[in-house]
């Protein structure tokens, strides 16, 4: 499988919206109410919100593509655009989402490797992320890649308060 990584621009907003909604739904719908999922998908992945994120110079998105079709994506944030820490010496992985049909095929690892490359280019000290405590598959993936838990925070999905485990990986001392 030859997977290409391509930086996403505002011209890709509809494609980004489609894959964002599909991957989030596939990953989390079975553990959440239909109402909370609908609310989250409509608000978080609206064209307006995604366009604003794409125009944010402290955030970047990348597609993983197979034969010209998007099968996953990465979103990273730095500086003030980080969702929590806002540390100038850190890069946040906000999203690594892969279509369910491609789980277990190293797509997530390729997107993760892109995040590592970006962190090294920027010479940040560490990468960090938040992952839902019930997402055991993602937690195992990050632990396998050397991430350690350092805190927790609350993530709101509709009217449901959920606990995210915050994890980090030191890149440059």
Tab-separated table of N, CA and C in Angstrom:
chain	number	residue	atom	x	y	z
A	1	UNK	N	0.838	-1.172	0.000
A	1	UNK	CA	0.000	0.000	0.000
A	1	UNK	C	0.889	1.244	0.000
A	2	UNK	N	0.768	2.061	-1.021
A	2	UNK	CA	1.577	3.274	-1.127
A	2	UNK	C	0.739	4.475	-0.695
A	3	UNK	N	0.994	4.940	0.518
A	3	UNK	CA	0.218	6.038	1.083
A	3	UNK	C	0.996	7.339	0.958
A	4	UNK	N	0.323	8.358	0.433
A	4	UNK	CA	0.920	9.686	0.299
A	4	UNK	C	0.374	10.592	1.388
A	5	UNK	N	1.205	11.496	1.873
A	5	UNK	CA	0.785	12.510	2.837
A	5	UNK	C	0.754	13.848	2.100
A	6	UNK	N	-0.366	14.542	2.203
A	6	UNK	CA	-0.529	15.816	1.505
A	6	UNK	C	-1.106	16.849	2.460
A	7	UNK	N	-0.491	18.029	2.475
A	7	UNK	CA	-0.993	19.115	3.307
A	7	UNK	C	-2.353	19.559	2.787
A	8	UNK	N	-3.280	19.769	3.705
A	8	UNK	CA	-4.643	20.164	3.368
A	8	UNK	C	-4.724	21.689	3.315
A	9	UNK	N	-5.425	22.205	2.321
A	9	UNK	CA	-5.642	23.650	2.210
A	9	UNK	C	-7.147	23.932	2.268
A	10	UNK	N	-7.498	25.207	2.308
A	10	UNK	CA	-8.917	25.577	2.382
A	10	UNK	C	-9.710	25.043	1.185
A	11	UNK	N	-9.037	24.764	0.067
A	11	UNK	CA	-9.740	24.199	-1.098
A	11	UNK	C	-10.241	22.778	-0.826
A	12	UNK	N	-9.678	22.145	0.202
A	12	UNK	CA	-10.041	20.763	0.549
A	12	UNK	C	-11.090	20.702	1.653
A	13	UNK	N	-11.711	21.823	1.997
A	13	UNK	CA	-12.553	21.869	3.195
A	13	UNK	C	-13.717	20.875	3.145
A	14	UNK	N	-14.344	20.681	2.006
A	14	UNK	CA	-15.473	19.743	1.916
A	14	UNK	C	-14.998	18.309	2.120
A	15	UNK	N	-13.871	17.969	1.510
A	15	UNK	CA	-13.293	16.631	1.684
A	15	UNK	C	-12.895	16.415	3.148
A	16	UNK	N	-12.308	17.443	3.753
A	16	UNK	CA	-11.931	17.356	5.167
A	16	UNK	C	-13.167	17.178	6.035
A	17	UNK	N	-14.219	17.917	5.737
A	17	UNK	CA	-15.456	17.793	6.502
A	17	UNK	C	-16.005	16.364	6.410
A	18	UNK	N	-16.028	15.820	5.202
A	18	UNK	CA	-16.575	14.472	5.002
A	18	UNK	C	-15.786	13.417	5.766
A	19	UNK	N	-14.463	13.442	5.656
A	19	UNK	CA	-13.666	12.424	6.329
A	19	UNK	C	-13.666	12.644	7.848
A	20	UNK	N	-13.746	13.907	8.282
A	20	UNK	CA	-13.815	14.193	9.718
A	20	UNK	C	-15.074	13.586	10.328
A	21	UNK	N	-16.196	13.836	9.688
A	21	UNK	CA	-17.467	13.304	10.200
A	21	UNK	C	-17.483	11.777	10.165
A	22	UNK	N	-17.018	11.211	9.068
A	22	UNK	CA	-17.061	9.751	8.929
A	22	UNK	C	-16.156	9.058	9.946
A	23	UNK	N	-14.920	9.534	10.080
A	23	UNK	CA	-13.988	8.862	11.000
A	23	UNK	C	-14.420	9.050	12.448
A	24	UNK	N	-14.902	10.235	12.799
A	24	UNK	CA	-15.343	10.458	14.183
A	24	UNK	C	-16.548	9.571	14.490
A	25	UNK	N	-17.496	9.513	13.558
A	25	UNK	CA	-18.689	8.686	13.746
A	25	UNK	C	-18.301	7.210	13.888
A	26	UNK	N	-17.453	6.722	12.982
A	26	UNK	CA	-17.048	5.312	13.032
A	26	UNK	C	-16.368	4.967	14.353
A	27	UNK	N	-15.588	5.907	14.877
A	27	UNK	CA	-14.811	5.642	16.080
A	27	UNK	C	-15.638	5.753	17.355
A	28	UNK	N	-16.568	6.712	17.415
A	28	UNK	CA	-17.198	7.017	18.699
A	28	UNK	C	-18.715	6.830	18.781
A	29	UNK	N	-19.408	6.586	17.679
A	29	UNK	CA	-20.877	6.524	17.705
A	29	UNK	C	-21.406	5.427	18.626
A	30	UNK	N	-20.742	4.285	18.668
A	30	UNK	CA	-21.265	3.170	19.462
A	30	UNK	C	-21.216	3.435	20.967
A	31	UNK	N	-20.403	4.393	21.399
A	31	UNK	CA	-20.267	4.686	22.830
A	31	UNK	C	-20.928	5.987	23.251
A	32	UNK	N	-21.673	6.617	22.350
A	32	UNK	CA	-22.273	7.914	22.657
A	32	UNK	C	-23.699	7.982	22.130
A	33	UNK	N	-24.493	8.899	22.706
A	33	UNK	CA	-25.886	9.034	22.273
A	33	UNK	C	-25.938	9.631	20.870
A	34	UNK	N	-27.006	9.290	20.173
A	34	UNK	CA	-27.201	9.805	18.810
A	34	UNK	C	-27.275	11.333	18.827
A	35	UNK	N	-27.964	11.886	19.827
A	35	UNK	CA	-28.128	13.339	19.940
A	35	UNK	C	-26.779	14.030	20.157
A	36	UNK	N	-25.944	13.504	21.062
A	36	UNK	CA	-24.635	14.110	21.319
A	36	UNK	C	-23.731	14.004	20.095
A	37	UNK	N	-23.790	12.880	19.399
A	37	UNK	CA	-22.971	12.706	18.198
A	37	UNK	C	-23.398	13.706	17.125
A	38	UNK	N	-24.698	13.808	16.909
A	38	UNK	CA	-25.217	14.711	15.876
A	38	UNK	C	-24.781	16.151	16.174
A	39	UNK	N	-24.944	16.575	17.418
A	39	UNK	CA	-24.565	17.927	17.836
A	39	UNK	C	-23.064	18.157	17.613
A	40	UNK	N	-22.246	17.218	18.033
A	40	UNK	CA	-20.794	17.365	17.912
A	40	UNK	C	-20.362	17.413	16.442
A	41	UNK	N	-20.870	16.487	15.646
A	41	UNK	CA	-20.489	16.428	14.225
A	41	UNK	C	-20.871	17.716	13.494
A	42	UNK	N	-22.065	18.226	13.768
A	42	UNK	CA	-22.528	19.439	13.079
A	42	UNK	C	-21.728	20.665	13.498
A	43	UNK	N	-21.409	20.782	14.778
A	43	UNK	CA	-20.716	21.970	15.270
A	43	UNK	C	-19.208	21.920	15.036
A	44	UNK	N	-18.590	20.813	15.377
A	44	UNK	CA	-17.132	20.714	15.286
A	44	UNK	C	-16.649	20.649	13.847
A	45	UNK	N	-17.425	20.009	12.991
A	45	UNK	CA	-16.981	19.800	11.614
A	45	UNK	C	-17.802	20.600	10.607
A	46	UNK	N	-18.303	21.765	11.023
A	46	UNK	CA	-18.998	22.646	10.078
A	46	UNK	C	-17.952	23.237	9.125
A	47	UNK	N	-18.379	23.602	7.937
A	47	UNK	CA	-17.471	24.207	6.957
A	47	UNK	C	-16.850	25.479	7.533
A	48	UNK	N	-17.651	26.278	8.238
A	48	UNK	CA	-17.146	27.523	8.822
A	48	UNK	C	-16.036	27.258	9.837
A	49	UNK	N	-16.257	26.304	10.726
A	49	UNK	CA	-15.273	26.013	11.773
A	49	UNK	C	-14.008	25.418	11.155
A	50	UNK	N	-14.162	24.483	10.233
A	50	UNK	CA	-12.993	23.880	9.592
A	50	UNK	C	-12.223	24.910	8.772
A	51	UNK	N	-12.932	25.818	8.096
A	51	UNK	CA	-12.259	26.870	7.326
A	51	UNK	C	-11.432	27.751	8.254
A	52	UNK	N	-11.994	28.111	9.399
A	52	UNK	CA	-11.263	28.929	10.370
A	52	UNK	C	-10.016	28.184	10.863
A	53	UNK	N	-10.147	26.885	11.114
A	53	UNK	CA	-9.003	26.080	11.559
A	53	UNK	C	-7.940	25.993	10.464
A	54	UNK	N	-8.378	25.830	9.228
A	54	UNK	CA	-7.432	25.753	8.105
A	54	UNK	C	-6.702	27.081	7.891
A	55	UNK	N	-7.356	28.188	8.204
A	55	UNK	CA	-6.740	29.503	8.049
A	55	UNK	C	-5.882	29.912	9.242
A	56	UNK	N	-5.886	29.113	10.291
A	56	UNK	CA	-5.092	29.388	11.489
A	56	UNK	C	-3.634	29.014	11.202
A	57	UNK	N	-2.746	29.989	11.261
A	57	UNK	CA	-1.333	29.722	10.934
A	57	UNK	C	-0.636	28.829	11.968
A	58	UNK	N	-1.261	28.608	13.127
A	58	UNK	CA	-0.681	27.722	14.145
A	58	UNK	C	-1.247	26.309	14.097
A	59	UNK	N	-2.052	26.012	13.097
A	59	UNK	CA	-2.622	24.668	12.930
A	59	UNK	C	-2.340	24.178	11.516
A	60	UNK	N	-2.111	22.884	11.397
A	60	UNK	CA	-1.907	22.280	10.074
A	60	UNK	C	-2.654	20.954	10.009
A	61	UNK	N	-3.159	20.658	8.825
A	61	UNK	CA	-3.852	19.400	8.549
A	61	UNK	C	-3.123	18.687	7.414
A	62	UNK	N	-3.118	17.363	7.479
A	62	UNK	CA	-2.526	16.537	6.424
A	62	UNK	C	-3.438	15.345	6.153
A	63	UNK	N	-3.685	15.077	4.859
A	63	UNK	CA	-4.407	13.881	4.456
A	63	UNK	C	-3.424	12.730	4.273
A	64	UNK	N	-3.865	11.530	4.611
A	64	UNK	CA	-3.220	10.301	4.167
A	64	UNK	C	-4.051	9.855	2.970
A	65	UNK	N	-3.401	9.704	1.822
A	65	UNK	CA	-4.126	9.360	0.596
A	65	UNK	C	-3.630	8.049	0.007
A	66	UNK	N	-4.569	7.287	-0.479
A	66	UNK	CA	-4.287	6.039	-1.177
A	66	UNK	C	-4.952	6.146	-2.539
A	67	UNK	N	-4.150	6.086	-3.592
A	67	UNK	CA	-4.662	6.212	-4.960
A	67	UNK	C	-5.530	7.459	-5.132
A	68	UNK	N	-5.099	8.576	-4.515
A	68	UNK	CA	-5.802	9.841	-4.664
A	68	UNK	C	-7.014	10.027	-3.768
A	69	UNK	N	-7.348	9.008	-2.967
A	69	UNK	CA	-8.496	9.120	-2.056
A	69	UNK	C	-8.011	9.284	-0.625
A	70	UNK	N	-8.654	10.173	0.111
A	70	UNK	CA	-8.296	10.394	1.511
A	70	UNK	C	-8.803	9.235	2.365
A	71	UNK	N	-7.889	8.677	3.168
A	71	UNK	CA	-8.265	7.555	4.035
A	71	UNK	C	-8.011	7.868	5.516
A	72	UNK	N	-7.475	9.054	5.774
A	72	UNK	CA	-7.230	9.478	7.146
A	72	UNK	C	-6.651	10.873	7.134
A	73	UNK	N	-6.526	11.454	8.343
A	73	UNK	CA	-5.909	12.777	8.404
A	73	UNK	C	-5.315	13.042	9.775
A	74	UNK	N	-4.433	14.034	9.781
A	74	UNK	CA	-3.718	14.492	10.967
A	74	UNK	C	-3.991	15.973	11.144
A	75	UNK	N	-4.204	16.402	12.398
A	75	UNK	CA	-4.253	17.829	12.709
A	75	UNK	C	-3.281	18.077	13.859
A	76	UNK	N	-2.383	19.046	13.665
A	76	UNK	CA	-1.452	19.445	14.725
A	76	UNK	C	-1.634	20.933	15.011
A	77	UNK	N	-1.336	21.310	16.261
A	77	UNK	CA	-1.446	22.702	16.699
A	77	UNK	C	-0.185	23.093	17.446
A	78	UNK	N	0.191	24.366	17.279
A	78	UNK	CA	1.304	24.879	18.058
A	78	UNK	C	0.910	26.219	18.668
A	79	UNK	N	1.729	26.702	19.587
A	79	UNK	CA	1.497	28.006	20.194
A	79	UNK	C	0.113	28.145	20.790
A	80	UNK	N	-0.498	29.296	20.555
A	80	UNK	CA	-1.789	29.633	21.150
A	80	UNK	C	-2.941	28.784	20.617
A	81	UNK	N	-2.738	28.064	19.530
A	81	UNK	CA	-3.812	27.238	18.957
A	81	UNK	C	-3.935	25.872	19.626
A	82	UNK	N	-3.010	25.546	20.515
A	82	UNK	CA	-3.127	24.284	21.236
A	82	UNK	C	-4.392	24.323	22.105
A	83	UNK	N	-5.032	23.191	22.235
A	83	UNK	CA	-6.316	23.154	22.939
A	83	UNK	C	-6.159	23.296	24.447
A	84	UNK	N	-4.999	22.998	24.984
A	84	UNK	CA	-4.868	22.995	26.436
A	84	UNK	C	-3.601	23.675	26.931
A	85	UNK	N	-2.448	23.125	26.649
A	85	UNK	CA	-1.206	23.571	27.280
A	85	UNK	C	-0.699	24.915	26.778
A	86	UNK	N	-0.804	25.170	25.496
A	86	UNK	CA	-0.332	26.421	24.874
A	86	UNK	C	1.147	26.694	25.157
A	87	UNK	N	1.941	25.638	25.119
A	87	UNK	CA	3.376	25.715	25.401
A	87	UNK	C	4.121	25.927	24.088
A	88	UNK	N	4.927	26.993	24.006
A	88	UNK	CA	5.665	27.267	22.763
A	88	UNK	C	6.714	26.195	22.475
A	89	UNK	N	7.038	25.377	23.464
A	89	UNK	CA	8.009	24.289	23.281
A	89	UNK	C	7.341	22.952	22.979
A	90	UNK	N	6.057	22.999	22.610
A	90	UNK	CA	5.310	21.761	22.374
A	90	UNK	C	4.531	21.839	21.067
A	91	UNK	N	4.214	20.668	20.547
A	91	UNK	CA	3.321	20.524	19.399
A	91	UNK	C	2.225	19.555	19.830
A	92	UNK	N	0.979	19.957	19.618
A	92	UNK	CA	-0.152	19.101	19.975
A	92	UNK	C	-0.613	18.304	18.765
A	93	UNK	N	-0.809	17.001	18.961
A	93	UNK	CA	-1.529	16.191	17.982
A	93	UNK	C	-2.986	16.265	18.421
A	94	UNK	N	-3.788	17.050	17.703
A	94	UNK	CA	-5.198	17.151	18.084
A	94	UNK	C	-6.004	15.992	17.508
A	95	UNK	N	-5.671	15.583	16.290
A	95	UNK	CA	-6.428	14.487	15.659
A	95	UNK	C	-5.528	13.633	14.791
A	96	UNK	N	-5.653	12.346	14.965
A	96	UNK	CA	-5.211	11.369	13.967
A	96	UNK	C	-6.421	10.467	13.802
A	97	UNK	N	-7.113	10.622	12.697
A	97	UNK	CA	-8.308	9.830	12.425
A	97	UNK	C	-8.120	9.084	11.118
A	98	UNK	N	-8.492	7.812	11.133
A	98	UNK	CA	-8.344	6.933	9.975
A	98	UNK	C	-9.669	6.217	9.736
A	99	UNK	N	-10.065	6.123	8.470
A	99	UNK	CA	-11.284	5.386	8.140
A	99	UNK	C	-11.174	3.957	8.674
A	100	UNK	N	-12.273	3.462	9.215
A	100	UNK	CA	-12.281	2.144	9.861
A	100	UNK	C	-11.758	1.041	8.930
A	101	UNK	N	-12.066	1.129	7.656
A	101	UNK	CA	-11.630	0.116	6.691
A	101	UNK	C	-10.104	0.013	6.618
A	102	UNK	N	-9.398	1.051	7.103
A	102	UNK	CA	-7.933	1.065	7.026
A	102	UNK	C	-7.266	0.926	8.389
A	103	UNK	N	-8.060	0.630	9.423
A	103	UNK	CA	-7.459	0.380	10.740
A	103	UNK	C	-6.564	-0.851	10.640
A	104	UNK	N	-5.434	-0.807	11.339
A	104	UNK	CA	-4.514	-1.940	11.339
A	104	UNK	C	-3.638	-2.018	10.101
A	105	UNK	N	-3.672	-1.006	9.251
A	105	UNK	CA	-2.892	-1.019	8.013
A	105	UNK	C	-1.786	0.037	8.023
A	106	UNK	N	-1.389	0.493	9.207
A	106	UNK	CA	-0.263	1.424	9.397
A	106	UNK	C	-0.534	2.858	8.947
A	107	UNK	N	-1.782	3.197	8.621
A	107	UNK	CA	-2.100	4.558	8.195
A	107	UNK	C	-1.904	5.526	9.368
A	108	UNK	N	-2.402	5.147	10.538
A	108	UNK	CA	-2.221	5.972	11.728
A	108	UNK	C	-0.747	6.181	12.046
A	109	UNK	N	0.041	5.134	11.856
A	109	UNK	CA	1.486	5.225	12.124
A	109	UNK	C	2.153	6.203	11.153
A	110	UNK	N	1.743	6.188	9.908
A	110	UNK	CA	2.315	7.098	8.907
A	110	UNK	C	1.956	8.552	9.253
A	111	UNK	N	0.722	8.782	9.682
A	111	UNK	CA	0.317	10.133	10.091
A	111	UNK	C	1.063	10.546	11.364
A	112	UNK	N	1.212	9.608	12.284
A	112	UNK	CA	1.968	9.861	13.511
A	112	UNK	C	3.416	10.229	13.176
A	113	UNK	N	4.019	9.478	12.245
A	113	UNK	CA	5.401	9.761	11.829
A	113	UNK	C	5.519	11.172	11.244
A	114	UNK	N	4.478	11.635	10.549
A	114	UNK	CA	4.467	13.002	10.023
A	114	UNK	C	4.476	14.005	11.181
A	115	UNK	N	3.715	13.733	12.225
A	115	UNK	CA	3.697	14.618	13.400
A	115	UNK	C	5.076	14.675	14.055
A	116	UNK	N	5.761	13.538	14.134
A	116	UNK	CA	7.120	13.495	14.699
A	116	UNK	C	8.058	14.355	13.835
A	117	UNK	N	7.948	14.194	12.526
A	117	UNK	CA	8.767	14.976	11.588
A	117	UNK	C	8.539	16.481	11.796
A	118	UNK	N	7.274	16.889	11.928
A	118	UNK	CA	6.946	18.301	12.145
A	118	UNK	C	7.511	18.803	13.480
A	119	UNK	N	7.421	17.983	14.512
A	119	UNK	CA	7.934	18.362	15.835
A	119	UNK	C	9.451	18.556	15.785
A	120	UNK	N	10.135	17.666	15.066
A	120	UNK	CA	11.595	17.783	14.950
A	120	UNK	C	11.985	19.012	14.134
A	121	UNK	N	11.251	19.274	13.050
A	121	UNK	CA	11.513	20.469	12.228
A	121	UNK	C	11.387	21.749	13.052
A	122	UNK	N	10.380	21.770	13.938
A	122	UNK	CA	10.111	22.957	14.752
A	122	UNK	C	10.974	23.004	16.013
A	123	UNK	N	11.724	21.928	16.231
A	123	UNK	CA	12.612	21.832	17.390
A	123	UNK	C	11.872	22.018	18.720
A	124	UNK	N	10.643	21.500	18.796
A	124	UNK	CA	9.909	21.555	20.062
A	124	UNK	C	10.455	20.479	21.000
A	125	UNK	N	10.197	20.656	22.283
A	125	UNK	CA	10.710	19.703	23.270
A	125	UNK	C	9.863	18.433	23.333
A	126	UNK	N	8.545	18.603	23.109
A	126	UNK	CA	7.689	17.420	23.213
A	126	UNK	C	6.409	17.562	22.391
A	127	UNK	N	5.831	16.403	22.117
A	127	UNK	CA	4.512	16.282	21.506
A	127	UNK	C	3.546	15.926	22.623
A	128	UNK	N	2.310	16.389	22.542
A	128	UNK	CA	1.309	15.982	23.518
A	128	UNK	C	-0.036	15.825	22.828
A	129	UNK	N	-0.962	15.166	23.518
A	129	UNK	CA	-2.296	14.915	22.989
A	129	UNK	C	-3.229	14.529	24.120
A	130	UNK	N	-4.522	14.589	23.815
A	130	UNK	CA	-5.544	14.065	24.710
A	130	UNK	C	-6.256	12.930	23.999
A	131	UNK	N	-6.495	11.842	24.731
A	131	UNK	CA	-7.174	10.682	24.138
A	131	UNK	C	-8.244	10.199	25.127
A	132	UNK	N	-9.432	9.913	24.607
A	132	UNK	CA	-10.546	9.491	25.458
A	132	UNK	C	-10.170	8.244	26.230
A	133	UNK	N	-10.454	8.247	27.529
A	133	UNK	CA	-10.079	7.123	28.383
A	133	UNK	C	-10.696	5.791	27.932
A	134	UNK	N	-11.797	5.834	27.190
A	134	UNK	CA	-12.441	4.602	26.699
A	134	UNK	C	-11.909	4.157	25.334
A	135	UNK	N	-10.993	4.927	24.754
A	135	UNK	CA	-10.441	4.580	23.438
A	135	UNK	C	-9.149	3.770	23.640
A	136	UNK	N	-9.328	2.520	24.072
A	136	UNK	CA	-8.190	1.667	24.418
A	136	UNK	C	-7.251	1.451	23.233
A	137	UNK	N	-7.800	1.334	22.043
A	137	UNK	CA	-6.967	1.121	20.851
A	137	UNK	C	-5.987	2.283	20.655
A	138	UNK	N	-6.480	3.521	20.766
A	138	UNK	CA	-5.614	4.690	20.597
A	138	UNK	C	-4.600	4.793	21.733
A	139	UNK	N	-5.024	4.518	22.947
A	139	UNK	CA	-4.100	4.578	24.088
A	139	UNK	C	-2.950	3.589	23.878
A	140	UNK	N	-3.274	2.380	23.470
A	140	UNK	CA	-2.221	1.370	23.198
A	140	UNK	C	-1.278	1.856	22.097
A	141	UNK	N	-1.829	2.454	21.050
A	141	UNK	CA	-1.023	2.960	19.944
A	141	UNK	C	-0.017	3.992	20.449
A	142	UNK	N	-0.485	4.954	21.237
A	142	UNK	CA	0.414	6.003	21.726
A	142	UNK	C	1.423	5.456	22.725
A	143	UNK	N	1.006	4.539	23.579
A	143	UNK	CA	1.957	3.926	24.520
A	143	UNK	C	3.037	3.156	23.767
A	144	UNK	N	2.646	2.442	22.722
A	144	UNK	CA	3.598	1.690	21.889
A	144	UNK	C	4.620	2.639	21.263
A	145	UNK	N	4.188	3.869	21.003
A	145	UNK	CA	5.070	4.866	20.404
A	145	UNK	C	5.805	5.720	21.445
A	146	UNK	N	5.752	5.313	22.706
A	146	UNK	CA	6.558	5.954	23.739
A	146	UNK	C	5.892	7.062	24.533
A	147	UNK	N	4.617	7.339	24.284
A	147	UNK	CA	3.920	8.377	25.036
A	147	UNK	C	3.662	7.922	26.471
A	148	UNK	N	3.715	8.872	27.395
A	148	UNK	CA	3.389	8.570	28.790
A	148	UNK	C	2.265	9.505	29.246
A	149	UNK	N	1.438	9.018	30.156
A	149	UNK	CA	0.340	9.800	30.715
A	149	UNK	C	0.898	10.829	31.685
A	150	UNK	N	0.395	12.071	31.603
A	150	UNK	CA	0.848	13.086	32.550
A	150	UNK	C	-0.289	13.849	33.209
A	151	UNK	N	-1.535	13.712	32.718
A	151	UNK	CA	-2.638	14.444	33.324
A	151	UNK	C	-3.947	13.946	32.705
A	152	UNK	N	-5.045	14.581	33.091
A	152	UNK	CA	-6.361	14.306	32.517
A	152	UNK	C	-7.064	15.632	32.321
A	153	UNK	N	-8.014	15.669	31.396
A	153	UNK	CA	-8.876	16.842	31.266
A	153	UNK	C	-10.256	16.404	30.797
A	154	UNK	N	-11.204	17.309	30.900
A	154	UNK	CA	-12.587	17.006	30.523
A	154	UNK	C	-12.825	17.460	29.084
A	155	UNK	N	-13.441	16.571	28.327
A	155	UNK	CA	-13.815	16.821	26.934
A	155	UNK	C	-15.337	16.767	26.889
A	156	UNK	N	-15.953	17.799	26.309
A	156	UNK	CA	-17.417	17.828	26.225
A	156	UNK	C	-17.872	17.300	24.867
A	157	UNK	N	-18.693	16.264	24.909
A	157	UNK	CA	-19.334	15.744	23.699
A	157	UNK	C	-20.827	15.959	23.912
A	158	UNK	N	-21.351	17.018	23.300
A	158	UNK	CA	-22.747	17.377	23.553
A	158	UNK	C	-22.901	17.723	25.022
A	159	UNK	N	-23.835	17.037	25.704
A	159	UNK	CA	-24.039	17.311	27.128
A	159	UNK	C	-23.295	16.314	28.026
A	160	UNK	N	-22.420	15.511	27.421
A	160	UNK	CA	-21.681	14.492	28.164
A	160	UNK	C	-20.253	14.968	28.437
A	161	UNK	N	-19.876	14.987	29.715
A	161	UNK	CA	-18.492	15.313	30.091
A	161	UNK	C	-17.694	14.013	30.132
A	162	UNK	N	-16.659	13.944	29.311
A	162	UNK	CA	-15.838	12.737	29.215
A	162	UNK	C	-14.414	13.059	29.626
A	163	UNK	N	-13.719	12.043	30.122
A	163	UNK	CA	-12.345	12.245	30.574
A	163	UNK	C	-11.368	11.835	29.482
A	164	UNK	N	-10.502	12.775	29.127
A	164	UNK	CA	-9.398	12.492	28.210
A	164	UNK	C	-8.133	12.305	29.028
A	165	UNK	N	-7.359	11.329	28.654
A	165	UNK	CA	-6.039	11.127	29.241
A	165	UNK	C	-5.071	11.968	28.424
A	166	UNK	N	-4.289	12.781	29.102
A	166	UNK	CA	-3.295	13.601	28.410
A	166	UNK	C	-1.969	12.857	28.436
A	167	UNK	N	-1.355	12.751	27.258
A	167	UNK	CA	-0.121	11.986	27.102
A	167	UNK	C	0.921	12.850	26.407
A	168	UNK	N	2.197	12.575	26.677
A	168	UNK	CA	3.245	13.321	25.980
A	168	UNK	C	4.443	12.444	25.677
A	169	UNK	N	5.220	12.929	24.717
A	169	UNK	CA	6.430	12.255	24.271
A	169	UNK	C	7.510	13.309	24.119
A	170	UNK	N	8.614	13.144	24.848
A	170	UNK	CA	9.736	14.068	24.738
A	170	UNK	C	10.463	13.780	23.421
A	171	UNK	N	10.702	14.841	22.632
A	171	UNK	CA	11.343	14.720	21.322
A	171	UNK	C	12.791	15.216	21.383
A	172	UNK	N	12.950	16.446	21.829
A	172	UNK	CA	14.272	17.087	21.901
A	172	UNK	C	14.496	17.549	23.321
A	173	UNK	N	15.608	17.167	23.889
A	173	UNK	CA	15.923	17.575	25.275
A	173	UNK	C	16.339	19.013	25.331
